[in-house]
Amino acid sequence: MGMLTILIVLPLVGMLLALVLPGKNPAVIRWMTVGVTVAQLAVFLAGVLPGYQAEAGAFRLVEQVQWIRLDLGDLGLLNIEYHLGMDGMSLVLTLLSVIIFPIAALSSFTIKKRIKAYFALFLLLDASIIGVFLALDFFLFYIFYEFMLLPMFFLIGLWGGARREYAALKFFLYTLFGSVFMLLIMVGLAFSFTDPVLTESLGRPVFTFDFLHMMGDGAGNLTNMVPDSLFSVTGELWGIGARDLAFWVLFIGFAIKVPSVPVHTWLPDAHVEAPTPISVILAGILLKVGGYGIIRICYGIFPETGFANANIVAIIGVVSILYAALVAMAQKDLKSLIAYSSVSHMGFVLLGIAGLNATGMNGAVFQMFNHGIVSAALFLIVGVLYDRTHDRQIANFRGLWHRAPRYTVVVIIAFFSSLGLPGLNSFVSEMLVLFGSFNGEMVMKIVPGLAVLGILFGAVYYLRTFRKMFFGEFAYSGKESIEKLTDLNGREYLMLVPLCILIVLFGILPGLILDLQDSSVSELTTQIVTTANYLMAP
């Protein structure tokens, strides 16, 4: 069994253990889950990372096994493979996942009901997310993508707040909308590309779901494309270029996950109603699936449409940055403020992608990683406060610095990182995005210039919130007893201190991550631009 498969299988084994272990002692299930997620992190650091050659650029640690082969008669064969691989982008996002899940497992100790079901779904979600970042077969990717939907739906709907059913249903419908159309395009793509090696060896056309066959040879040639197929260069659907239509349908589906304005409205509801650990996973990891899908699938398979519409993608990114930042400034609930801040900062990912150069694309991937670390810390900060008071209203707290000084230090680090303070991690990725977008293919240079306003607005709502909640004499006007407002406990230190260390570490030494991703992200960007120019040539 390969190392990548072990990363997926470990949480599945943990899920089975959660179901069979006796529920009379919930501490056993809780610590088992922590142990499984820590083991997953250890496998990555000791088994995956040493075997990955960052300078190689191409996919490494590839695991490929023939899975399903369907005989289509005169048409040929349809081949589906268990195909996993890791490049710089999937490496960084997998690293983010194995960092966040142990922290979310510790945060889940506050869950008191249906312990077995909760942790089983939690670990299923873990395996599904890792699978999405590693799958190189579209069919396999889609299975993992759909399996993320089910546990998240139940984790919000059963363990969330007062409006949990509404939030879970809204999340489900939004995500399902994108998934249904993705399925149709996936099938069309499978019949538009063949596996040349299998086709030659078997003497019949062998259609494939493999991403690598759909992305071309790196020199601009789609050598594996079936002539006159639906998603060939000349393919049309209802008088519209089929490849253009597919790009935008998939883009909308993944933009829902990012999420981008105007398909973002499910996120604030999901965050506000979700329990703290699920908000941590949702903001820290799940949203990155959207950015990953846009780069890997939308731009990787349909580069000419992405290249031709760079301005539109950039405008969507900037609108998300500014609109969500302005809405965040009006929030009175701390968790809602951070939810809208999350939408705003993920807008930088789209802006970096639209630049279509190595600087912007590296900035976009690094921004996903940094946002995952910072947003996890921010939602844990809200959870610490809510666990003590069952209150998230900003106006109800005053002078918390005096009551919880160590908690305040953590808040300072997370707030200042999110608002882009130099020396902390978010500053580096946002600057890379801005540099890349100014030097990109976009005609409208004012677009990245407007994005700077999002950083200024972020400073406004974070500094104003910090002033209201932490400065002045201590006061609390909520319903709970003041005595419950205590400083961090040991478990909360284990959750928050590692994130704070990473925020500072990657702000001072961003090369620790950038060196892992740069070669393959730059290579992918070059391939996207080369293929786009080739396909758009007269």
Coordinates of N, CA and C in Angstrom, one line a residue, residues 286-366:
L286 N -12.1 23.0 3.5 CA -13.1 22.7 2.5 C -13.2 23.7 1.4
L287 N -13.0 25.0 1.8 CA -13.1 26.1 0.8 C -12.0 26.0 -0.2
K288 N -10.8 25.3 0.2 CA -9.7 25.2 -0.7 C -10.0 24.3 -1.8
V289 N -10.9 23.4 -1.6 CA -11.3 22.5 -2.7 C -11.8 23.3 -3.9
G290 N -12.5 24.4 -3.7 CA -13.0 25.2 -4.8 C -11.8 25.8 -5.6
G291 N -10.9 26.4 -4.9 CA -9.7 27.0 -5.6 C -8.9 25.9 -6.3
Y292 N -8.7 24.8 -5.6 CA -8.0 23.7 -6.2 C -8.7 23.2 -7.5
G293 N -10.0 23.1 -7.5 CA -10.7 22.6 -8.7 C -10.7 23.6 -9.8
I294 N -10.7 24.9 -9.5 CA -10.6 25.9 -10.6 C -9.2 25.8 -11.3
I295 N -8.2 25.6 -10.5 CA -6.8 25.5 -11.1 C -6.7 24.2 -11.8
R296 N -6.9 23.1 -11.1 CA -6.6 21.8 -11.7 C -7.5 21.4 -12.8
I297 N -8.8 21.7 -12.7 CA -9.8 21.2 -13.7 C -10.2 22.3 -14.7
C298 N -10.7 23.5 -14.2 CA -11.1 24.5 -15.1 C -10.0 25.0 -16.0
Y299 N -8.9 25.4 -15.4 CA -7.8 26.0 -16.1 C -6.9 24.8 -16.7
G300 N -6.8 23.7 -16.0 CA -6.0 22.6 -16.5 C -6.5 22.0 -17.7
I301 N -7.9 21.8 -17.8 CA -8.5 21.1 -19.0 C -9.0 22.1 -20.0
F302 N -9.4 23.3 -19.6 CA -9.9 24.3 -20.6 C -9.1 25.6 -20.5
P303 N -7.8 25.6 -20.7 CA -7.0 26.7 -20.5 C -7.3 27.9 -21.4
E304 N -7.8 27.6 -22.6 CA -8.0 28.8 -23.6 C -9.2 29.6 -23.1
T305 N -10.2 29.0 -22.5 CA -11.3 29.8 -22.0 C -10.9 30.6 -20.8
G306 N -10.2 30.0 -19.9 CA -9.7 30.7 -18.7 C -8.8 31.9 -19.1
F307 N -7.9 31.7 -20.2 CA -7.0 32.7 -20.6 C -7.8 33.9 -21.3
A308 N -8.8 33.5 -22.0 CA -9.6 34.5 -22.7 C -10.5 35.3 -21.8
N309 N -10.8 34.8 -20.6 CA -11.7 35.4 -19.7 C -11.0 35.8 -18.4
A310 N -9.7 36.1 -18.5 CA -9.0 36.4 -17.2 C -9.5 37.7 -16.6
N311 N -10.0 38.6 -17.3 CA -10.5 39.9 -16.8 C -11.8 39.6 -15.9
I312 N -12.6 38.7 -16.5 CA -13.9 38.4 -15.8 C -13.6 37.7 -14.4
V313 N -12.7 36.7 -14.5 CA -12.3 36.0 -13.3 C -11.7 37.0 -12.2
A314 N -10.9 37.9 -12.7 CA -10.3 38.9 -11.8 C -11.3 39.8 -11.2
I315 N -12.3 40.2 -12.0 CA -13.4 41.1 -11.5 C -14.2 40.3 -10.4
I316 N -14.5 39.0 -10.7 CA -15.2 38.2 -9.7 C -14.4 38.2 -8.4
G317 N -13.1 38.0 -8.5 CA -12.3 38.0 -7.3 C -12.3 39.3 -6.5
V318 N -12.2 40.4 -7.2 CA -12.1 41.7 -6.6 C -13.5 42.0 -6.0
V319 N -14.6 41.7 -6.7 CA -15.9 42.0 -6.1 C -16.1 41.2 -4.8
S320 N -15.6 39.9 -4.8 CA -15.7 39.1 -3.6 C -14.9 39.8 -2.5
I321 N -13.7 40.3 -2.8 CA -12.8 40.9 -1.8 C -13.5 42.1 -1.2
L322 N -14.0 43.0 -2.0 CA -14.6 44.3 -1.5 C -16.0 44.1 -0.9
Y323 N -16.8 43.4 -1.6 CA -18.2 43.2 -1.1 C -18.2 42.5 0.3
A324 N -17.5 41.4 0.4 CA -17.5 40.7 1.7 C -16.8 41.5 2.8
A325 N -15.8 42.2 2.4 CA -15.1 43.1 3.4 C -16.1 44.1 4.0
L326 N -16.9 44.7 3.1 CA -17.8 45.8 3.5 C -18.9 45.2 4.4
V327 N -19.4 44.0 4.0 CA -20.4 43.3 4.8 C -19.9 42.9 6.2
A328 N -18.6 42.5 6.2 CA -18.0 42.1 7.5 C -17.9 43.3 8.4
M329 N -17.7 44.5 7.9 CA -17.7 45.7 8.7 C -19.0 46.0 9.4
A330 N -20.1 45.4 8.9 CA -21.4 45.7 9.5 C -21.9 44.6 10.4
Q331 N -21.1 43.6 10.6 CA -21.5 42.5 11.5 C -21.4 42.8 13.0
K332 N -22.3 42.3 13.7 CA -22.3 42.4 15.2 C -22.0 41.1 15.9
D333 N -22.1 40.0 15.1 CA -21.7 38.6 15.6 C -20.3 38.3 15.2
L334 N -19.5 38.0 16.1 CA -18.0 37.8 15.8 C -17.8 36.7 14.8
K335 N -18.6 35.6 14.9 CA -18.4 34.5 14.0 C -18.9 34.9 12.6
S336 N -19.9 35.6 12.5 CA -20.4 36.1 11.2 C -19.4 37.0 10.6
L337 N -18.7 37.9 11.4 CA -17.7 38.8 10.8 C -16.6 38.0 10.2
I338 N -16.1 36.9 10.9 CA -15.0 36.1 10.4 C -15.4 35.3 9.2
A339 N -16.7 34.9 9.1 CA -17.2 34.2 8.0 C -17.1 35.1 6.7
Y340 N -17.6 36.3 6.8 CA -17.5 37.2 5.7 C -16.0 37.6 5.4
S341 N -15.2 37.7 6.4 CA -13.8 38.0 6.2 C -13.2 36.8 5.4
S342 N -13.6 35.6 5.6 CA -13.1 34.4 4.9 C -13.5 34.5 3.4
V343 N -14.7 34.9 3.1 CA -15.1 35.1 1.7 C -14.2 36.2 1.1
S344 N -13.9 37.3 1.8 CA -13.1 38.3 1.2 C -11.7 37.9 0.9
H345 N -11.1 37.2 1.9 CA -9.7 36.8 1.7 C -9.5 35.6 0.6
M346 N -10.6 34.8 0.4 CA -10.5 33.8 -0.6 C -10.6 34.5 -2.0
G347 N -11.1 35.7 -2.1 CA -11.2 36.4 -3.3 C -9.8 36.6 -3.9
F348 N -8.8 36.7 -3.1 CA -7.4 36.9 -3.5 C -6.9 35.6 -4.3
V349 N -7.5 34.5 -4.0 CA -7.2 33.3 -4.7 C -7.6 33.4 -6.2
L350 N -8.8 33.9 -6.5 CA -9.2 34.1 -7.8 C -8.4 35.1 -8.5
L351 N -8.1 36.2 -7.8 CA -7.3 37.2 -8.4 C -5.9 36.7 -8.8
G352 N -5.3 35.9 -8.0 CA -4.0 35.3 -8.3 C -4.1 34.4 -9.5
I353 N -5.1 33.6 -9.6 CA -5.3 32.6 -10.7 C -5.4 33.4 -12.0
A354 N -6.2 34.5 -12.0 CA -6.5 35.3 -13.2 C -5.2 35.9 -13.7
G355 N -4.2 36.1 -12.9 CA -3.0 36.7 -13.4 C -2.3 35.8 -14.4
L356 N -2.5 34.5 -14.4 CA -1.9 33.5 -15.3 C -0.4 33.7 -15.5
N357 N 0.3 33.8 -14.4 CA 1.7 33.8 -14.4 C 2.2 33.1 -13.1
A358 N 3.4 32.7 -13.0 CA 3.9 31.9 -11.9 C 3.8 32.6 -10.6
T359 N 4.0 33.9 -10.6 CA 4.0 34.7 -9.3 C 2.5 34.7 -8.8
G360 N 1.6 35.0 -9.6 CA 0.2 35.0 -9.2 C -0.3 33.7 -8.8
M361 N 0.0 32.7 -9.6 CA -0.5 31.3 -9.3 C 0.1 30.8 -8.0
N362 N 1.4 31.0 -7.8 CA 2.0 30.6 -6.5 C 1.4 31.4 -5.3
G363 N 1.1 32.7 -5.6 CA 0.4 33.5 -4.5 C -0.9 32.9 -4.2
A364 N -1.7 32.5 -5.2 CA -3.0 31.9 -5.0 C -2.9 30.6 -4.2
V365 N -2.0 29.7 -4.5 CA -1.9 28.5 -3.8 C -1.4 28.7 -2.3
F366 N -0.4 29.6 -2.2 CA 0.1 30.0 -0.9 C -1.0 30.7 -0.1

